[in-house]
XYZ file of N, CA and C in Angstrom:
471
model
N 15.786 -10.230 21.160
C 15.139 -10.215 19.864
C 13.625 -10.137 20.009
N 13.347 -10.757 20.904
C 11.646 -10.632 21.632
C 11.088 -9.461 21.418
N 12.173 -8.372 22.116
C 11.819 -7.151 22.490
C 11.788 -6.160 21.389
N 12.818 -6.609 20.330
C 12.823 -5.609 18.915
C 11.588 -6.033 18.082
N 11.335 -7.736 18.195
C 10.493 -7.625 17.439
C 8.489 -7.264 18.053
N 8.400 -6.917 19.458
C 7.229 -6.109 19.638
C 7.630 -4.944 19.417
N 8.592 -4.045 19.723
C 8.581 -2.818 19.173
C 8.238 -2.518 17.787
N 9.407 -3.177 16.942
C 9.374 -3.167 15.570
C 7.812 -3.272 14.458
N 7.130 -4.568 15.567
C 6.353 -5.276 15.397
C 5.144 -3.788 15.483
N 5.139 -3.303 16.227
C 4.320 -2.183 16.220
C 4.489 -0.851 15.154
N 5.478 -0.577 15.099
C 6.130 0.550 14.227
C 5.563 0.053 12.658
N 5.693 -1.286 12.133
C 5.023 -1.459 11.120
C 3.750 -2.033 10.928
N 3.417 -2.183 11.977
C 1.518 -1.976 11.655
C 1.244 -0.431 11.724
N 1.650 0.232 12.402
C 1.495 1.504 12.320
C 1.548 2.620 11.162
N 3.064 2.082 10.527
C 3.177 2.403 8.865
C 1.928 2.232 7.992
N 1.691 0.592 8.294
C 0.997 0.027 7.744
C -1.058 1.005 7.566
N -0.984 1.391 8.625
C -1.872 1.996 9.423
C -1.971 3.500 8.240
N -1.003 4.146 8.371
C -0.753 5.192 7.771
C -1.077 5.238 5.760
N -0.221 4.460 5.633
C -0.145 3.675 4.595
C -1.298 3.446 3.767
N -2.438 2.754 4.704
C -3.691 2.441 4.156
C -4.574 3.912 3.992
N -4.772 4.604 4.272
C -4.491 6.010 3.983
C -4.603 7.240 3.412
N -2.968 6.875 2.942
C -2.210 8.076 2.253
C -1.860 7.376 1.072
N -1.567 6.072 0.939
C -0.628 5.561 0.489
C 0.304 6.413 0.012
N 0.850 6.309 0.663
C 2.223 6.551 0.655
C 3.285 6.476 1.478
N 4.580 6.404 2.417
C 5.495 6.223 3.093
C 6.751 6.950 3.217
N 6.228 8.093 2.486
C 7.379 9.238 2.420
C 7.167 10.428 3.684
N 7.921 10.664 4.498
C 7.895 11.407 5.815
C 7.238 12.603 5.234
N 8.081 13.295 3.944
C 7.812 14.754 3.759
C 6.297 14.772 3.561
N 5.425 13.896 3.014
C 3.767 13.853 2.843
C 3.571 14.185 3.960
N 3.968 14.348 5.169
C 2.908 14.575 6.668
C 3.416 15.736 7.196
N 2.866 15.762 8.192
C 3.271 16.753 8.832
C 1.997 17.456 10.016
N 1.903 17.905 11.242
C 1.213 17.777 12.281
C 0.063 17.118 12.013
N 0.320 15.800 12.043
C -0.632 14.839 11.999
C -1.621 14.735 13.637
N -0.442 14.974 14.648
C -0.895 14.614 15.862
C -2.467 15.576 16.397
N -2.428 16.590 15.277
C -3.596 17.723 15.425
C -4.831 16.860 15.263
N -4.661 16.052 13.555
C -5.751 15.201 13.341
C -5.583 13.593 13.722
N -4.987 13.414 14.328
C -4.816 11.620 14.388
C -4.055 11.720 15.786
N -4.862 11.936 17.466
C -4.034 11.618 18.318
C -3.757 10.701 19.121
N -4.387 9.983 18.414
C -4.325 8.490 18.753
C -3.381 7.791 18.462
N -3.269 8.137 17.146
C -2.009 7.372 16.437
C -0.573 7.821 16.569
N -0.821 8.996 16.767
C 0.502 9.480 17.328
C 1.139 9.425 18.683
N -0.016 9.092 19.523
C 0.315 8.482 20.673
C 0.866 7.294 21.171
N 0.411 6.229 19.645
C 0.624 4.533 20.123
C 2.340 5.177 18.858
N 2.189 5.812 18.049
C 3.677 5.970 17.478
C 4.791 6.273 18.004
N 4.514 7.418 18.704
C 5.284 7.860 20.106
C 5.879 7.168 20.592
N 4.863 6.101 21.679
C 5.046 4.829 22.072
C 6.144 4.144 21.611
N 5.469 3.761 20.499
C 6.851 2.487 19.801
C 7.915 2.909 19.351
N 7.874 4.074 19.295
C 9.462 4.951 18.820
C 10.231 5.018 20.060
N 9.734 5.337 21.132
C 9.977 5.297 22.237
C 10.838 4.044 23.190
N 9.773 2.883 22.606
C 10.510 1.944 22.999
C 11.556 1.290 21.954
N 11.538 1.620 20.751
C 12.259 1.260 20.210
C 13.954 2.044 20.167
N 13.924 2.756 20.536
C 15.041 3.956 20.965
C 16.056 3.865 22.359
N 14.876 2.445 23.275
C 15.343 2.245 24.203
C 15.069 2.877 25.688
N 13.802 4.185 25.806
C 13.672 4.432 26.753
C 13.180 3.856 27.977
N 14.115 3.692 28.880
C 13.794 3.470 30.470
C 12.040 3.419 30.747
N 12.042 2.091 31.057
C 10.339 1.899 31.468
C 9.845 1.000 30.055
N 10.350 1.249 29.398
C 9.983 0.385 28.339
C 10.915 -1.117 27.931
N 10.497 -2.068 27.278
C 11.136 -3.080 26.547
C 12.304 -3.190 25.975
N 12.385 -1.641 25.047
C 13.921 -1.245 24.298
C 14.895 -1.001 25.447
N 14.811 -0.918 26.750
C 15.807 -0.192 27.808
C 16.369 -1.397 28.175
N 15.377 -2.580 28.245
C 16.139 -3.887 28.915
C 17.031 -4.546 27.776
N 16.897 -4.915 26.773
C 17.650 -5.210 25.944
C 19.219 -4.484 25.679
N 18.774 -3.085 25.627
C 19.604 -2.210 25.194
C 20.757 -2.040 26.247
N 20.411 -2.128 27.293
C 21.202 -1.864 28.672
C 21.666 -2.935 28.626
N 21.022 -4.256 28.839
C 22.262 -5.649 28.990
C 23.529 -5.105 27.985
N 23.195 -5.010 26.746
C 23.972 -5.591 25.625
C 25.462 -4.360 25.705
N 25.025 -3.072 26.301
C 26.277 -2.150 26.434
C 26.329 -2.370 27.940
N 25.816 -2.728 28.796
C 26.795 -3.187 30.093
C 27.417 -4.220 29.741
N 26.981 -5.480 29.222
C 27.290 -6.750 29.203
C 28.897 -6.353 28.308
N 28.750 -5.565 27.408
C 29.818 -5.624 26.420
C 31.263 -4.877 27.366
N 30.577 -3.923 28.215
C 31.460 -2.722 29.085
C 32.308 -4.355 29.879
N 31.740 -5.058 30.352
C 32.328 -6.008 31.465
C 32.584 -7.248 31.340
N 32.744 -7.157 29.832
C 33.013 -8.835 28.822
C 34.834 -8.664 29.079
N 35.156 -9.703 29.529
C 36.744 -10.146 29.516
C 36.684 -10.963 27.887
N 35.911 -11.544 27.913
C 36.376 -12.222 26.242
C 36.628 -11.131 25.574
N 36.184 -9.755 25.958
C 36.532 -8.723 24.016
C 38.066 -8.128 24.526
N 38.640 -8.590 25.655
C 40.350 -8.024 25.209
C 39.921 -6.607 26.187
N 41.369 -5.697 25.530
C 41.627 -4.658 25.829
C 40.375 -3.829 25.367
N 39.638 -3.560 24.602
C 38.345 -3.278 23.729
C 37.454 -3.034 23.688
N 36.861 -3.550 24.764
C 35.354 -3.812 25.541
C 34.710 -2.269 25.718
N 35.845 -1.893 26.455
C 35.019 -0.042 26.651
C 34.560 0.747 25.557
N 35.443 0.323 24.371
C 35.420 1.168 23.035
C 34.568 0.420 22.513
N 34.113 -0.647 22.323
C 32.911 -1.240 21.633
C 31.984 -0.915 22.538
N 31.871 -0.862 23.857
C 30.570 -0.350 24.588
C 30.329 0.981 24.089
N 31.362 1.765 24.145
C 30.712 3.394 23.886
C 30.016 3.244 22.000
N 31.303 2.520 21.270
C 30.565 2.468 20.229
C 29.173 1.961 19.934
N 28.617 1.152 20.831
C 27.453 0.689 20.857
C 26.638 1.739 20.998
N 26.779 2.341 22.246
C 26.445 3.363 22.779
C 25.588 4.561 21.821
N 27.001 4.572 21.168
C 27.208 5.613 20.196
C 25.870 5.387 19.127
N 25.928 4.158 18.954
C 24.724 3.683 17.670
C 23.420 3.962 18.255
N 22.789 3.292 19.294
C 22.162 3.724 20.246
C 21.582 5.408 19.984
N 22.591 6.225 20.477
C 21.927 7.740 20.672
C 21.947 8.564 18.819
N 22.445 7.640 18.090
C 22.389 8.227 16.388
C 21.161 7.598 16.372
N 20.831 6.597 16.490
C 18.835 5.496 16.148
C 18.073 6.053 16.540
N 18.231 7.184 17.973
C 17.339 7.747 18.832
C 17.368 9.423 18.226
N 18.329 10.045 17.564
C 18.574 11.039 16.845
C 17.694 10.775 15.501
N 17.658 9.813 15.043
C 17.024 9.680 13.403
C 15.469 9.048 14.181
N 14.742 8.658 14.565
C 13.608 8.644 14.772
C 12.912 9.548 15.813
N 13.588 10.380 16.498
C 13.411 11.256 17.257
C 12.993 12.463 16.332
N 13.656 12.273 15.148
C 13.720 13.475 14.160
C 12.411 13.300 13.135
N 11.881 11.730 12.750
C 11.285 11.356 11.986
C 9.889 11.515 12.947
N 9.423 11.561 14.016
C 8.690 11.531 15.257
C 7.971 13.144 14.526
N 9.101 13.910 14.606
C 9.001 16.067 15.008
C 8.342 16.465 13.726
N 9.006 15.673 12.387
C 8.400 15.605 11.149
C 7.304 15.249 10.452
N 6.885 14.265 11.476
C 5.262 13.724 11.057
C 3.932 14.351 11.859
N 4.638 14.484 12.995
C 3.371 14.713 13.947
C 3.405 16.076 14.469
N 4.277 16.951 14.385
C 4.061 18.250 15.119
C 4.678 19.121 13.775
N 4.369 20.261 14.225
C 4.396 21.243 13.388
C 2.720 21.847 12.583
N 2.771 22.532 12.102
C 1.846 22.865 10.748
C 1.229 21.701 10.117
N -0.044 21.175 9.892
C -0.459 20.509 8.916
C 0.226 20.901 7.448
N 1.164 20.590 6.708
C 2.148 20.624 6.014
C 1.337 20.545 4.351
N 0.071 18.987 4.481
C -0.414 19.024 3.413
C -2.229 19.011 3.437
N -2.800 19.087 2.339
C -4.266 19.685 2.565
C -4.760 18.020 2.907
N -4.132 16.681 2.292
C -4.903 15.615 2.469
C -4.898 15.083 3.684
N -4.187 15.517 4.651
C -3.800 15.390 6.043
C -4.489 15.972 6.779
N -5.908 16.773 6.405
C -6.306 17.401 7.320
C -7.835 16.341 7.705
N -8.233 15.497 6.507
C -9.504 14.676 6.705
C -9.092 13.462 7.078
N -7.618 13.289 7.435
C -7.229 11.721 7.836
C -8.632 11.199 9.264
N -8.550 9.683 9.270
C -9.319 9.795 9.937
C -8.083 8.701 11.587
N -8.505 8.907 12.212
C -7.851 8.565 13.365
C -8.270 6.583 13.161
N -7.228 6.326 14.311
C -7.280 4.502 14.276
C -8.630 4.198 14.776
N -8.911 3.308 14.251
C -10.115 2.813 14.297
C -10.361 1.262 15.208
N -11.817 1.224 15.599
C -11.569 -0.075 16.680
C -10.296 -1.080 16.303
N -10.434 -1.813 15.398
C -9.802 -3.354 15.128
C -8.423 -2.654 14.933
N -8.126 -1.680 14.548
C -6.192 -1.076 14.569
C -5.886 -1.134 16.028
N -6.841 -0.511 17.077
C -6.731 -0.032 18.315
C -6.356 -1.820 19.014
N -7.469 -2.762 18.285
C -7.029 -4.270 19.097
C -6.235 -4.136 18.853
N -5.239 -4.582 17.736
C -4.464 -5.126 17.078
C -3.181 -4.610 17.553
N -3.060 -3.033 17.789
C -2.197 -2.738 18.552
C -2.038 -2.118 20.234
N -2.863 -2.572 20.472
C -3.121 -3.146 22.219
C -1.810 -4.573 22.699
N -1.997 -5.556 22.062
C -1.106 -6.137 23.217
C 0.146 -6.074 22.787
N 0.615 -5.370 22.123
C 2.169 -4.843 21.755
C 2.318 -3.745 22.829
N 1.382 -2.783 22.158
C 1.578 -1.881 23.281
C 1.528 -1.735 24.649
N 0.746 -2.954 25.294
C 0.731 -3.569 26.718
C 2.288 -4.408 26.567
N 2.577 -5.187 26.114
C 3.756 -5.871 26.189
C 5.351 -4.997 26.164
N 4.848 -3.585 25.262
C 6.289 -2.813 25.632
C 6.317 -2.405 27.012
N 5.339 -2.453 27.676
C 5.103 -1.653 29.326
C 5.452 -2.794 30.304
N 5.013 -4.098 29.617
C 5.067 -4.512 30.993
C 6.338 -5.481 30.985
N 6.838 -5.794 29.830
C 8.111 -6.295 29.643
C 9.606 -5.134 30.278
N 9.347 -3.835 29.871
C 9.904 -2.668 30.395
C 9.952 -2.957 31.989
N 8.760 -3.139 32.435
C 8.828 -2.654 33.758
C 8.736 -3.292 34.844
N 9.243 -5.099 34.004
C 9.006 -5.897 35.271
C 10.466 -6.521 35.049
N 11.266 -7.424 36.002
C 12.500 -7.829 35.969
C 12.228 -9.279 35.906
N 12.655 -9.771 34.514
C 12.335 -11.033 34.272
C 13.252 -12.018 34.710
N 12.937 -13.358 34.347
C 13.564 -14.789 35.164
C 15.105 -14.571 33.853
N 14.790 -14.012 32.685
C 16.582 -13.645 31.824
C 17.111 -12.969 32.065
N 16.815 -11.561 32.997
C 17.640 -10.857 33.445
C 18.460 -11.179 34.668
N 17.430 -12.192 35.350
C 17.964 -12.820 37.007
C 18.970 -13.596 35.999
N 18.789 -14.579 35.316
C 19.713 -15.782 34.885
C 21.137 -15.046 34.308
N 20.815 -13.926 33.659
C 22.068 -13.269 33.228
C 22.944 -12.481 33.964
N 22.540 -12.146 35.208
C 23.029 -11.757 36.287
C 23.889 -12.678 37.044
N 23.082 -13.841 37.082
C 23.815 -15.332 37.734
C 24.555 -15.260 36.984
N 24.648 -15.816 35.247
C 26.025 -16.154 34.393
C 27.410 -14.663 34.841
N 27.198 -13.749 34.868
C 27.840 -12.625 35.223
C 28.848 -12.610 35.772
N 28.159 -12.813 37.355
C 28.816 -13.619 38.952
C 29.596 -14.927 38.691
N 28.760 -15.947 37.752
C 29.746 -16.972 37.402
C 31.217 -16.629 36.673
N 31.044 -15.803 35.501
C 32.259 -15.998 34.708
C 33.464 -15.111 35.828
């Protein structure tokens, strides 16, 4: 839950970011933003990224226990495989719908004329989303004392 909520935790300051703005929160308003704002589309990237679960990031450790853990659970019965893939399954549809919401905002054609004077993140956005964005990297990419402990319970059961 740690880990969804720095991802998450980033994705809506980022809105938030946008938001202050445009006001507004409707995808179809944007469109190659990343031309004028590549900053922001870089730390968005980012948190979509980890929130989707990619390898190296925060979303991969979470995401990986919970469909191995489920693949090699004796408590779920006969079942376990089919709730892992179904997990699975949810997994690569979350990464399909923000993967898609990603292509729609930031690349393509500047879509609308007020999108072209946006102005990029500014110092205190850039703090603010600094140690999220340090924390999806280094939570990603280091092997913590819960992954050792859940490894031990593993071997135990």
């Amino acid at each position: 839950m740690v880990n969804h909520g720095i991802s998450t935790g980033a994705l809506f300051l980022l809105v938030g970011v946008i938001y202050d703005r445009r006001h507004t929160r409707q995808v179809e308003e944007f469109g190659g933003l990343a031309k004028v704002m590549p900053i922001y589309a870089a730390l968005f990237i980012v948190a979509t990224l980890a929130s989707v679960g990619l390898p190296g990031t925060n979303g991969f450790v979470g995401e990986f226990m919970v469909i191995t853990g489920t693949f090699v659970s004796t408590r779920l019965g006969h079942f376990n495989g089919v709730q892992a893939v179904g997990a699975a399954i949810g997994v690569i549809l979350g990464a399909l719908y923000m993967l898609s919401v990603v292509q729609k905002m930031f690349f393509g054609p500047i879509t609308k004329p007020e999108n072209k004077r946006l102005q990029d993140v500014n110092q205190r956005e850039v703090i603010a989303l600094a140690p999220l964005v340090l924390a999806i990297f280094l939570v990603g990419c280091s092997r913590t004392s819960s992954s050792r402990k859940s490894a031990a319970r593993r071997t135990a059961w």
